[in-house]
Coordinates of C-alpha atoms in Angstrom, one line a residue:
M28 CA 91.9 122.3 117.6
T29 CA 90.3 125.6 116.8
V30 CA 86.5 125.4 116.8
G31 CA 85.8 126.3 113.2
P32 CA 86.2 125.2 109.6
E33 CA 89.5 123.4 109.1
H34 CA 90.4 123.5 105.4
L35 CA 93.3 121.1 106.1
I36 CA 90.8 118.3 106.7
I37 CA 90.0 117.9 103.0
A38 CA 93.7 117.6 102.1
P39 CA 94.0 113.8 102.8
I40 CA 91.3 113.3 100.1
L41 CA 92.4 115.9 97.6
I42 CA 96.2 115.0 97.6
P43 CA 95.8 111.3 96.5
F44 CA 92.9 112.3 94.2
F45 CA 95.0 114.8 92.2
A46 CA 98.1 112.6 92.3
G47 CA 96.2 109.6 91.0
A48 CA 94.6 111.6 88.2
L49 CA 97.9 113.2 87.3
M50 CA 99.6 109.9 86.9
L51 CA 97.0 108.7 84.5
V52 CA 98.3 111.3 82.0
Y53 CA 101.8 109.7 82.1
D54 CA 102.8 106.8 79.8
E55 CA 103.4 103.5 81.5
R56 CA 107.1 103.7 80.4
Q57 CA 107.5 106.8 82.7
R58 CA 107.4 104.7 85.9
R59 CA 110.1 106.7 87.6
A60 CA 108.0 109.9 87.4
K61 CA 104.9 108.0 88.6
Q62 CA 106.8 106.6 91.5
T63 CA 108.1 110.0 92.5
I64 CA 104.7 111.6 92.4
S65 CA 103.1 108.7 94.3
L66 CA 105.8 108.8 97.0
A67 CA 105.5 112.5 97.3
A68 CA 101.7 112.4 97.6
A69 CA 101.8 109.6 100.2
A70 CA 104.4 111.5 102.3
A71 CA 102.3 114.7 102.0
S72 CA 99.2 112.8 103.1
L73 CA 101.1 111.4 106.1
L74 CA 102.4 114.8 107.2
V75 CA 98.9 116.3 107.0
A76 CA 97.5 113.3 109.0
I77 CA 100.1 113.9 111.7
E78 CA 99.2 117.6 111.8
L79 CA 95.5 116.7 112.1
L80 CA 96.3 114.2 114.9
I81 CA 98.3 116.9 116.8
R82 CA 95.4 119.3 116.5
S83 CA 92.8 116.7 117.5
K84 CA 94.6 116.3 120.9
G85 CA 93.4 119.8 121.9
N86 CA 90.5 119.9 124.3
A87 CA 88.4 117.1 122.9
L88 CA 87.3 116.0 126.3
T89 CA 86.5 119.4 127.9
G90 CA 82.9 119.3 126.8
N91 CA 83.3 122.4 124.6
N92 CA 82.4 120.6 121.4
D93 CA 86.0 121.0 120.3
I94 CA 85.9 119.2 116.9
G95 CA 87.3 119.9 113.5
F96 CA 85.0 120.0 110.5
Y97 CA 84.8 121.0 106.9
L98 CA 81.5 121.9 105.2
L99 CA 81.8 121.3 101.5
G100 CA 79.9 123.9 99.5
D101 CA 79.5 125.9 102.8
W102 CA 76.2 124.1 103.5
A103 CA 75.4 123.9 107.1
A104 CA 74.9 120.4 108.7
P105 CA 72.9 118.3 108.4
Y106 CA 71.9 119.5 104.9
G107 CA 75.4 119.5 103.2
I108 CA 78.4 117.2 103.0
A109 CA 80.5 117.4 106.1
L110 CA 84.0 116.1 106.8
V111 CA 84.9 115.6 110.5
I112 CA 88.2 115.1 112.3
D113 CA 88.5 113.8 115.9
R114 CA 90.9 111.6 117.8
L115 CA 89.6 108.4 116.2
S116 CA 89.6 109.5 112.6
A117 CA 93.0 111.2 113.0
M118 CA 94.5 108.0 114.4
M119 CA 93.2 106.0 111.4
L120 CA 94.5 108.6 109.0
V121 CA 98.0 108.3 110.5
L122 CA 97.9 104.5 110.5
T123 CA 96.9 104.6 106.8
G124 CA 99.8 106.9 106.0
L125 CA 102.3 104.9 108.0
L126 CA 101.4 101.8 105.9
S127 CA 101.3 103.5 102.6
L128 CA 104.9 104.8 102.4
P129 CA 106.6 101.4 103.2
A130 CA 104.3 99.7 100.7
L131 CA 105.2 102.1 98.0
I132 CA 108.9 101.9 98.7
Y133 CA 108.7 98.1 98.6
A134 CA 106.8 98.3 95.3
A135 CA 109.7 100.3 93.8
A136 CA 111.8 97.1 93.9
G137 CA 109.9 95.9 90.8
W138 CA 106.3 95.1 91.8
H139 CA 104.8 98.2 90.3
R140 CA 106.1 97.0 86.9
Q141 CA 103.9 93.9 86.8
G142 CA 100.8 95.7 85.5
Q143 CA 99.4 99.1 84.5
H144 CA 98.4 102.0 86.6
F145 CA 99.6 100.6 89.9
H146 CA 100.4 104.0 91.4
S147 CA 97.1 105.6 90.3
M148 CA 95.1 102.8 91.8
F149 CA 97.2 103.0 95.0
Q150 CA 96.4 106.7 95.3
F151 CA 92.7 106.2 94.7
L152 CA 92.8 103.5 97.4
L153 CA 94.3 106.1 99.8
M154 CA 91.6 108.6 98.8
G155 CA 88.8 106.1 99.6
L156 CA 90.4 105.1 102.9
N157 CA 90.9 108.7 104.0
G158 CA 87.5 109.8 102.9
A159 CA 85.8 106.9 104.8
F160 CA 87.6 107.9 108.0
L161 CA 86.7 111.6 107.6
T162 CA 83.1 111.6 106.2
G163 CA 80.3 112.7 108.5
D164 CA 77.3 111.2 106.7
L165 CA 76.3 107.7 105.6
F166 CA 75.9 108.3 101.9
N167 CA 79.4 109.6 101.4
L168 CA 80.7 106.8 103.5
F169 CA 79.1 104.6 100.9
V170 CA 80.7 106.6 98.1
F171 CA 84.2 106.4 99.6
F172 CA 83.7 102.7 100.3
E173 CA 83.1 102.3 96.6
V174 CA 86.1 104.3 95.6
L175 CA 88.4 102.3 97.8
L176 CA 86.8 99.0 96.7
A177 CA 87.1 99.9 93.0
A178 CA 90.8 100.6 93.5
S179 CA 91.4 97.5 95.6
Y180 CA 89.9 95.3 92.8
G181 CA 92.5 96.5 90.4
L182 CA 95.3 96.3 92.9
L183 CA 94.4 92.7 93.9
L184 CA 94.4 91.6 90.2
H185 CA 97.7 93.6 89.5
G186 CA 100.1 91.2 87.8
G187 CA 97.7 88.5 86.9
G188 CA 98.1 84.8 87.6
Q189 CA 95.6 82.0 88.3
L190 CA 95.6 82.5 92.1
R191 CA 95.0 86.3 91.8
V192 CA 92.2 86.0 89.3
R193 CA 90.5 83.3 91.4
G194 CA 90.9 85.2 94.7
G195 CA 90.1 88.5 93.0
L196 CA 86.8 87.3 91.5
H197 CA 85.7 86.0 94.9
Y198 CA 86.8 89.3 96.5
I199 CA 84.9 91.3 94.0
A200 CA 81.7 89.2 94.2
V201 CA 81.6 89.4 98.0
N202 CA 82.3 93.1 98.2
L203 CA 79.7 93.9 95.5
T204 CA 77.2 92.0 97.7
G205 CA 78.3 94.0 100.7
S206 CA 77.9 97.2 98.8
L207 CA 74.3 96.2 97.8
L208 CA 73.5 95.5 101.5
F209 CA 75.1 98.8 102.5
L210 CA 72.9 100.7 100.0
I211 CA 69.7 98.8 101.2
G212 CA 70.5 99.6 104.8
V213 CA 71.2 103.3 104.1
S214 CA 67.9 103.6 102.2
L215 CA 65.9 102.0 105.1
I216 CA 67.6 104.3 107.6
Y217 CA 66.7 107.3 105.5
G218 CA 63.2 106.1 105.2
A219 CA 62.9 105.9 108.9
T220 CA 64.6 109.1 109.9
G221 CA 64.8 111.4 106.8
T222 CA 68.5 112.1 107.3
L223 CA 71.9 110.4 106.7
N224 CA 74.0 112.8 108.7
M225 CA 75.7 110.8 111.5
A226 CA 75.5 113.6 114.0
H227 CA 71.8 114.3 113.2
L228 CA 71.1 110.6 113.5
S229 CA 72.7 110.5 116.8
N230 CA 70.3 113.1 118.1
M231 CA 67.3 111.5 116.5
V232 CA 67.7 107.9 117.6
P233 CA 66.7 108.5 121.3
V234 CA 63.4 110.1 120.2
L235 CA 62.3 107.8 117.4
S236 CA 58.7 106.6 117.7
S237 CA 57.8 103.0 118.3
A238 CA 56.6 102.8 114.7
E239 CA 59.9 104.1 113.2
R240 CA 62.4 102.3 115.4
P241 CA 61.9 98.7 113.9
L242 CA 62.6 100.0 110.4
F243 CA 65.6 101.9 111.7
H244 CA 66.9 98.8 113.4
A245 CA 66.4 96.8 110.3
G246 CA 68.3 99.3 108.2
A247 CA 71.1 99.5 110.7
A248 CA 71.4 95.7 110.9
I249 CA 71.6 95.3 107.1
M250 CA 74.1 98.1 106.9
G251 CA 76.1 96.6 109.8
L252 CA 76.2 93.3 107.9
A253 CA 78.0 95.1 105.1
F254 CA 80.5 96.4 107.6
L255 CA 81.0 93.0 109.1
I256 CA 81.7 91.5 105.7
K257 CA 84.4 94.2 105.2
A258 CA 85.8 93.6 108.7
G259 CA 86.1 89.8 107.9
I260 CA 83.8 88.6 110.6
W261 CA 83.2 84.9 110.8
P262 CA 81.4 83.2 108.9
L263 CA 81.5 86.0 106.4
S264 CA 85.3 85.8 106.1
F265 CA 85.6 82.8 103.9
W266 CA 86.9 85.0 101.0
L267 CA 89.6 86.8 102.9
P268 CA 92.5 84.3 103.4
T269 CA 92.7 83.4 99.7
A270 CA 92.2 87.0 98.5
Y271 CA 94.9 88.5 100.8
M272 CA 97.5 85.8 100.2
A273 CA 96.9 86.2 96.4
G274 CA 97.8 89.9 96.3
A275 CA 101.3 91.2 95.5
A276 CA 103.4 91.9 98.6
P277 CA 102.9 95.7 98.8
V278 CA 99.2 95.3 98.0
A279 CA 98.7 92.7 100.8
A280 CA 100.6 94.9 103.2
M281 CA 98.2 97.8 102.4
F282 CA 95.2 95.5 102.7
A283 CA 96.1 95.0 106.3
V284 CA 94.2 98.2 107.0
M285 CA 91.3 97.4 104.8
T286 CA 89.5 95.3 107.3
K287 CA 89.9 98.1 109.8
V288 CA 87.7 100.3 107.7
G289 CA 84.8 98.0 108.6
V290 CA 85.9 98.0 112.2
Y291 CA 86.1 101.8 112.2
A292 CA 82.6 102.1 110.7
L293 CA 81.2 99.8 113.4
L294 CA 82.9 101.7 116.2
R295 CA 81.9 105.1 114.9
L296 CA 78.2 104.3 114.2
G297 CA 77.9 101.8 117.1
F298 CA 78.6 104.4 119.7
L299 CA 77.0 107.3 117.8
L300 CA 73.7 105.6 117.2
F301 CA 73.5 102.9 119.9
G302 CA 75.5 104.3 122.8
P303 CA 74.3 104.7 126.3
T304 CA 72.3 107.8 125.4
A305 CA 70.4 106.1 122.5
G306 CA 67.3 105.3 124.6
A307 CA 65.5 102.1 123.5
S308 CA 68.2 101.5 121.0
A309 CA 71.1 101.5 123.5
G310 CA 73.4 98.6 123.0
F311 CA 71.8 97.4 119.8
G312 CA 74.1 95.0 118.0
A313 CA 76.7 94.8 120.9
Q314 CA 76.0 91.1 121.5
V315 CA 76.5 90.4 117.8
M316 CA 79.8 92.1 117.8
I317 CA 80.9 90.2 120.9
A318 CA 79.8 86.8 119.6
G319 CA 81.0 87.5 116.1
G320 CA 84.4 88.8 117.3
M321 CA 85.0 85.8 119.5
A322 CA 84.0 83.4 116.7
T323 CA 86.4 85.3 114.4
V324 CA 89.3 85.0 116.8
T325 CA 88.6 81.3 117.2
F326 CA 88.4 80.8 113.4
G327 CA 91.6 82.9 113.0
F328 CA 93.8 81.0 115.4
L329 CA 92.6 77.6 114.1
G330 CA 93.4 78.8 110.6
V331 CA 96.9 79.9 111.9
L332 CA 97.5 76.4 113.3
A333 CA 96.2 74.7 110.1
S334 CA 98.1 76.9 107.6
Q335 CA 101.2 75.6 106.0
G336 CA 102.1 78.7 104.1
L337 CA 103.0 82.1 105.6
G338 CA 100.7 84.0 103.3
R339 CA 97.6 82.1 104.4
M340 CA 98.8 82.3 108.0
A341 CA 99.2 86.1 107.8
A342 CA 95.7 86.4 106.4
H343 CA 94.3 84.6 109.4
L344 CA 96.3 86.9 111.7
V345 CA 94.3 89.7 110.1
L346 CA 91.1 88.0 111.2
I347 CA 92.4 87.6 114.7
S348 CA 93.2 91.3 114.8
S349 CA 89.8 92.4 113.5
G350 CA 87.9 89.9 115.7
T351 CA 89.7 91.0 118.9
V352 CA 88.9 94.6 118.3
L353 CA 85.3 93.9 117.5
A354 CA 84.8 91.8 120.5
A355 CA 86.4 94.4 122.8
A356 CA 84.2 97.2 121.2
G357 CA 81.1 95.1 121.7
V358 CA 82.0 94.7 125.4
A359 CA 82.5 98.5 125.7
M360 CA 79.1 99.1 124.0
A361 CA 77.5 96.8 126.4
G362 CA 78.8 98.9 129.3
G363 CA 82.3 97.6 129.7
G364 CA 83.9 101.0 130.1
T365 CA 86.7 102.9 128.3
E366 CA 89.7 100.9 129.6
I367 CA 89.1 97.8 127.3
L368 CA 88.2 100.0 124.3
G369 CA 91.4 102.1 124.7
A370 CA 93.5 99.0 124.9
A371 CA 91.8 97.5 121.9
L372 CA 92.6 100.6 119.8
F373 CA 96.2 100.4 120.9
Y374 CA 96.2 96.7 119.9
L375 CA 94.6 97.6 116.5
L376 CA 97.4 100.0 115.7
S377 CA 100.1 97.6 116.8
S378 CA 98.7 94.4 115.2
T379 CA 98.0 96.2 111.9
L380 CA 101.6 97.4 111.6
A381 CA 103.0 94.0 112.5
V382 CA 100.7 92.1 110.0
S383 CA 101.7 94.6 107.2
A384 CA 105.4 94.0 107.9
L385 CA 104.7 90.2 107.9
F386 CA 103.1 90.4 104.4
L387 CA 106.2 92.2 103.1
L388 CA 108.5 89.4 104.5
I389 CA 106.6 86.6 102.8
E390 CA 108.3 86.8 99.4
P391 CA 111.9 87.4 100.5
M392 CA 111.6 84.5 103.0
S393 CA 110.4 82.2 100.3
R394 CA 112.6 83.3 97.4
E395 CA 115.0 80.4 97.5
E396 CA 114.1 76.7 97.3
G397 CA 114.0 74.9 100.6
G398 CA 112.5 75.7 103.9
I399 CA 109.3 77.7 103.6
A400 CA 109.4 77.6 99.8
S401 CA 108.8 73.8 100.1
L402 CA 105.8 74.4 102.3
L403 CA 104.4 77.0 99.9
A404 CA 104.9 74.6 97.0
L405 CA 103.0 71.9 98.9
T406 CA 100.2 74.4 99.6
A407 CA 100.1 75.4 96.0
D408 CA 99.8 71.7 94.9
A409 CA 97.1 71.1 97.5
Y410 CA 95.0 74.0 96.3
G411 CA 95.8 73.7 92.6
L412 CA 97.5 77.0 92.5
D413 CA 100.2 78.2 90.2
E414 CA 103.7 79.0 91.4
R415 CA 103.4 82.8 90.6
E416 CA 107.0 82.9 89.2
E417 CA 106.1 86.5 88.0
D418 CA 106.3 87.5 91.7
R419 CA 109.9 86.5 92.0
Q420 CA 111.5 89.1 89.8
P421 CA 112.4 92.2 91.9
E422 CA 116.1 93.0 91.2
V423 CA 116.3 96.7 91.8
G424 CA 118.7 98.2 94.2
L425 CA 121.6 96.9 96.3
A426 CA 121.5 93.5 98.1
I427 CA 121.9 93.7 101.9
P428 CA 124.5 91.8 103.9
G429 CA 123.5 89.4 106.6
T430 CA 120.2 88.6 104.9
L431 CA 119.1 85.7 107.1
A432 CA 119.9 87.6 110.3
V433 CA 117.9 90.6 109.2
L434 CA 115.0 88.5 108.0
G435 CA 115.1 86.4 111.1
L436 CA 115.1 89.4 113.5
S437 CA 112.3 91.1 111.6
F438 CA 110.2 88.0 111.5
S439 CA 110.8 87.4 115.2
A440 CA 109.7 90.9 116.1
C441 CA 106.5 90.5 114.1
G442 CA 105.8 87.2 115.8
I443 CA 106.4 88.6 119.3
V444 CA 104.0 91.5 118.6
L445 CA 101.3 89.4 117.1
A446 CA 101.5 86.8 119.8
G447 CA 101.3 89.5 122.5
L448 CA 104.5 88.5 124.2
P449 CA 106.6 91.0 126.2
P450 CA 108.3 93.3 125.8
L451 CA 106.9 94.7 122.6
S452 CA 103.7 96.6 122.0
G453 CA 101.4 93.7 121.3
F454 CA 101.8 92.6 125.0
V455 CA 100.8 96.1 126.1
G456 CA 97.6 96.0 124.1
K457 CA 96.6 92.5 125.2
L458 CA 97.5 93.1 128.8
G459 CA 95.3 96.3 128.8
M460 CA 92.3 94.3 127.4
L461 CA 92.8 91.5 129.9
Q462 CA 92.9 94.0 132.8
G463 CA 89.8 95.7 131.6
L464 CA 88.0 92.3 131.2
L465 CA 89.0 90.9 134.6
A466 CA 88.1 94.2 136.3
G467 CA 84.5 93.7 135.3
G468 CA 84.6 94.9 131.8
A469 CA 82.0 92.5 130.4
A470 CA 78.4 92.2 131.5
T471 CA 79.0 88.7 133.1
P472 CA 82.1 87.1 134.6
A473 CA 81.7 84.1 132.3
L474 CA 81.9 86.3 129.2
S475 CA 85.0 88.1 130.6
W476 CA 86.8 84.9 131.3
A477 CA 85.8 83.4 127.9
L478 CA 87.1 86.4 126.0
A479 CA 90.3 86.6 128.2
A480 CA 90.9 82.9 127.4
L481 CA 90.5 83.5 123.7
L482 CA 93.0 86.3 123.9
I483 CA 95.6 84.0 125.5
L484 CA 94.8 81.1 123.2
S485 CA 95.1 83.2 120.1
G486 CA 98.5 84.4 121.2
L487 CA 99.6 80.9 121.9
A488 CA 98.4 79.7 118.5
T489 CA 100.1 82.6 116.8
M490 CA 103.4 81.8 118.5
I491 CA 103.2 78.1 117.6
G492 CA 102.3 78.8 113.9
L493 CA 105.0 81.4 113.4
V494 CA 107.7 79.5 115.2
R495 CA 106.9 76.5 113.0
V496 CA 107.4 78.6 109.9
G497 CA 110.5 80.2 111.3
I498 CA 112.1 76.8 112.0
Q499 CA 111.3 75.7 108.5
T500 CA 112.8 78.8 107.0
F501 CA 115.9 79.6 109.0
W502 CA 117.0 76.2 110.5
T503 CA 116.3 73.6 107.9
G504 CA 117.2 75.4 104.7
D505 CA 120.4 74.1 103.0
S506 CA 120.5 76.6 100.1
D507 CA 122.4 79.8 99.9
P508 CA 120.8 82.9 101.6
P509 CA 118.3 84.6 99.4
R510 CA 119.3 87.8 97.6
V511 CA 117.2 90.5 99.2
M512 CA 117.3 94.1 98.0
A513 CA 117.6 97.1 100.3
L514 CA 114.4 98.5 98.8
E515 CA 112.6 95.4 100.0
I516 CA 114.0 95.2 103.6
A517 CA 114.0 98.9 104.3
P518 CA 110.1 99.1 104.5
V519 CA 110.1 96.1 106.8
M520 CA 112.7 97.7 109.1
T521 CA 110.7 100.9 109.1
L522 CA 107.5 99.1 110.3
I523 CA 109.6 97.3 112.9
A524 CA 111.0 100.6 114.0
L525 CA 107.5 102.0 114.4
L526 CA 106.6 99.0 116.6
L527 CA 109.6 99.6 118.7
F528 CA 108.8 103.3 119.0
L529 CA 105.2 102.4 119.9
T530 CA 106.6 100.1 122.7
V531 CA 108.9 102.8 124.1
K532 CA 106.2 105.4 124.0
A533 CA 103.5 102.9 125.1
D534 CA 102.4 105.2 128.0
V535 CA 101.8 108.1 125.7
A536 CA 100.1 106.1 123.0
L537 CA 97.9 104.2 125.4
G538 CA 96.9 107.5 127.1
Y539 CA 95.9 108.9 123.7
M540 CA 93.9 105.7 123.0
Q541 CA 92.1 106.0 126.4
D542 CA 91.2 109.6 125.7
T543 CA 90.0 108.5 122.2
A544 CA 87.9 105.8 123.8
E545 CA 86.4 108.2 126.2
A546 CA 85.6 110.7 123.4
V547 CA 84.0 107.9 121.2
M548 CA 81.8 106.8 124.1
R549 CA 80.5 110.4 124.5
P550 CA 78.7 110.9 121.2
K551 CA 77.4 114.3 122.3
I552 CA 80.9 115.7 121.6
Y553 CA 80.7 114.6 118.0
A554 CA 77.0 115.4 117.4
E555 CA 76.9 118.9 119.0
G556 CA 80.3 119.8 117.5
L557 CA 79.2 119.1 113.9
L558 CA 75.6 120.3 114.1
G559 CA 76.8 123.5 115.7
A560 CA 79.5 124.1 113.1
P561 CA 79.0 127.6 111.6
R562 CA 79.2 128.1 107.9
A563 CA 82.3 129.9 106.6
A564 CA 80.4 133.1 105.9
D565 CA 78.9 133.1 109.4
A566 CA 82.2 132.3 111.0
E567 CA 83.9 135.2 109.2
Q568 CA 81.2 137.5 110.4
M569 CA 81.5 136.2 114.0
S570 CA 85.3 136.6 113.8
D571 CA 84.9 140.2 112.6
E572 CA 82.6 141.0 115.5
G573 CA 84.9 139.4 118.0
V574 CA 82.4 136.7 119.0
W575 CA 84.5 133.7 117.7
P576 CA 88.3 133.9 117.6

């Protein structure tokens, strides 16, 4: 990537912003126009994200501070607003784009007609997600968090119903509390350091005085608590299963990446502020991430075994994914090396795609009475939930032949990936983490073996839970095959194809993740790249003088 202002970096924020605002002008009866605009905007955002990822693969590890940036208002860092692109943020942008298109195509089967402004809220959600991955300062991270949360409130409640209202109100209350904690933490950090620029903070932390450091640690801990809430860490994850299973299918599929925003923030700030070069603050919070991640994985696989409905089971699989990555990141922060972090990033990508596909399979698999529909009905009775008949109305497009075979193969592929079984990509990620742990990745052998055992147990529990649902759905049902539209199964097949591609190209993808992990664990690349970023006027002058190409 060229060392200089990259105007393309702001495109993933501006494209969904203008698309969402434009669609507010259209009447709700003009859904086809809204759908076209939304799909075009999502496709454009994905293409931009892929281009940014390609550019981020340049010389990020050569030590030349090769980093992409965009200084809004042409104010030099740390005084102005800065957007930054590197390997990690580019990967998260691509992952968001890969989930958005299938979710929107699935929504075209009828889900977007259940309420107002679906596509506008979806685009504002993308704007918040992309902005959170790109921003280079804490205050704007808070701003983009609020944008994505505000959009997610509307999307979760989209279509109404008792379950959605109940889960949505819990979701809103918990996330408003998290936002308050975030703001308190940011204010304490600013009081201790006088800056909110991430790169500037990275340089300031090692030289903080003994009087300033406790206040800074307190602010970081409070802010980190907000990120842990968003990541679904146990015991702060009580709200997540009900909220995620309550959302409409395309909304839940997109929410699979929402917990990864909290994981991303903890990864980014953890290594920038508390990495090996942070002096007295080195490793701060790493043990909390390890313990919290392991507890979350335990809670997640117990929830999978206890769940009778596929929706609640998929929500607990989201927790297993987040907990696994957090625990691995904590081990890396504590001195575990890049191998385990690179494998954890690969696992993050693979498990998020698989969980998203699983959320899209829930409704088609439960459309007809019998099998899993009976289990869902029992779950609804047990929890006092409504049947959500309004969800069972998509009838747009052509029905596909061989419905049960297609659903069964798709469900099996998701199960294999999430359980970490060979030969698909989930096995590659888990095997990489196990190799890193058993090669001395954790501080103590006992911790390495404990986390390795959890990875294996979570895979076993996932396999047992999903096999039980598969048997109930595909072997015991006596009714006719459900009528599934091509618009509903095509997004699922797309996500499965991405998982297969990730498996075939596992060596390339894992190599990229290892390079990403190495760059993340060298915060000097990020800090010096941003703080040394020239303003556009200065860059133009340097270019004219032949100093900077």
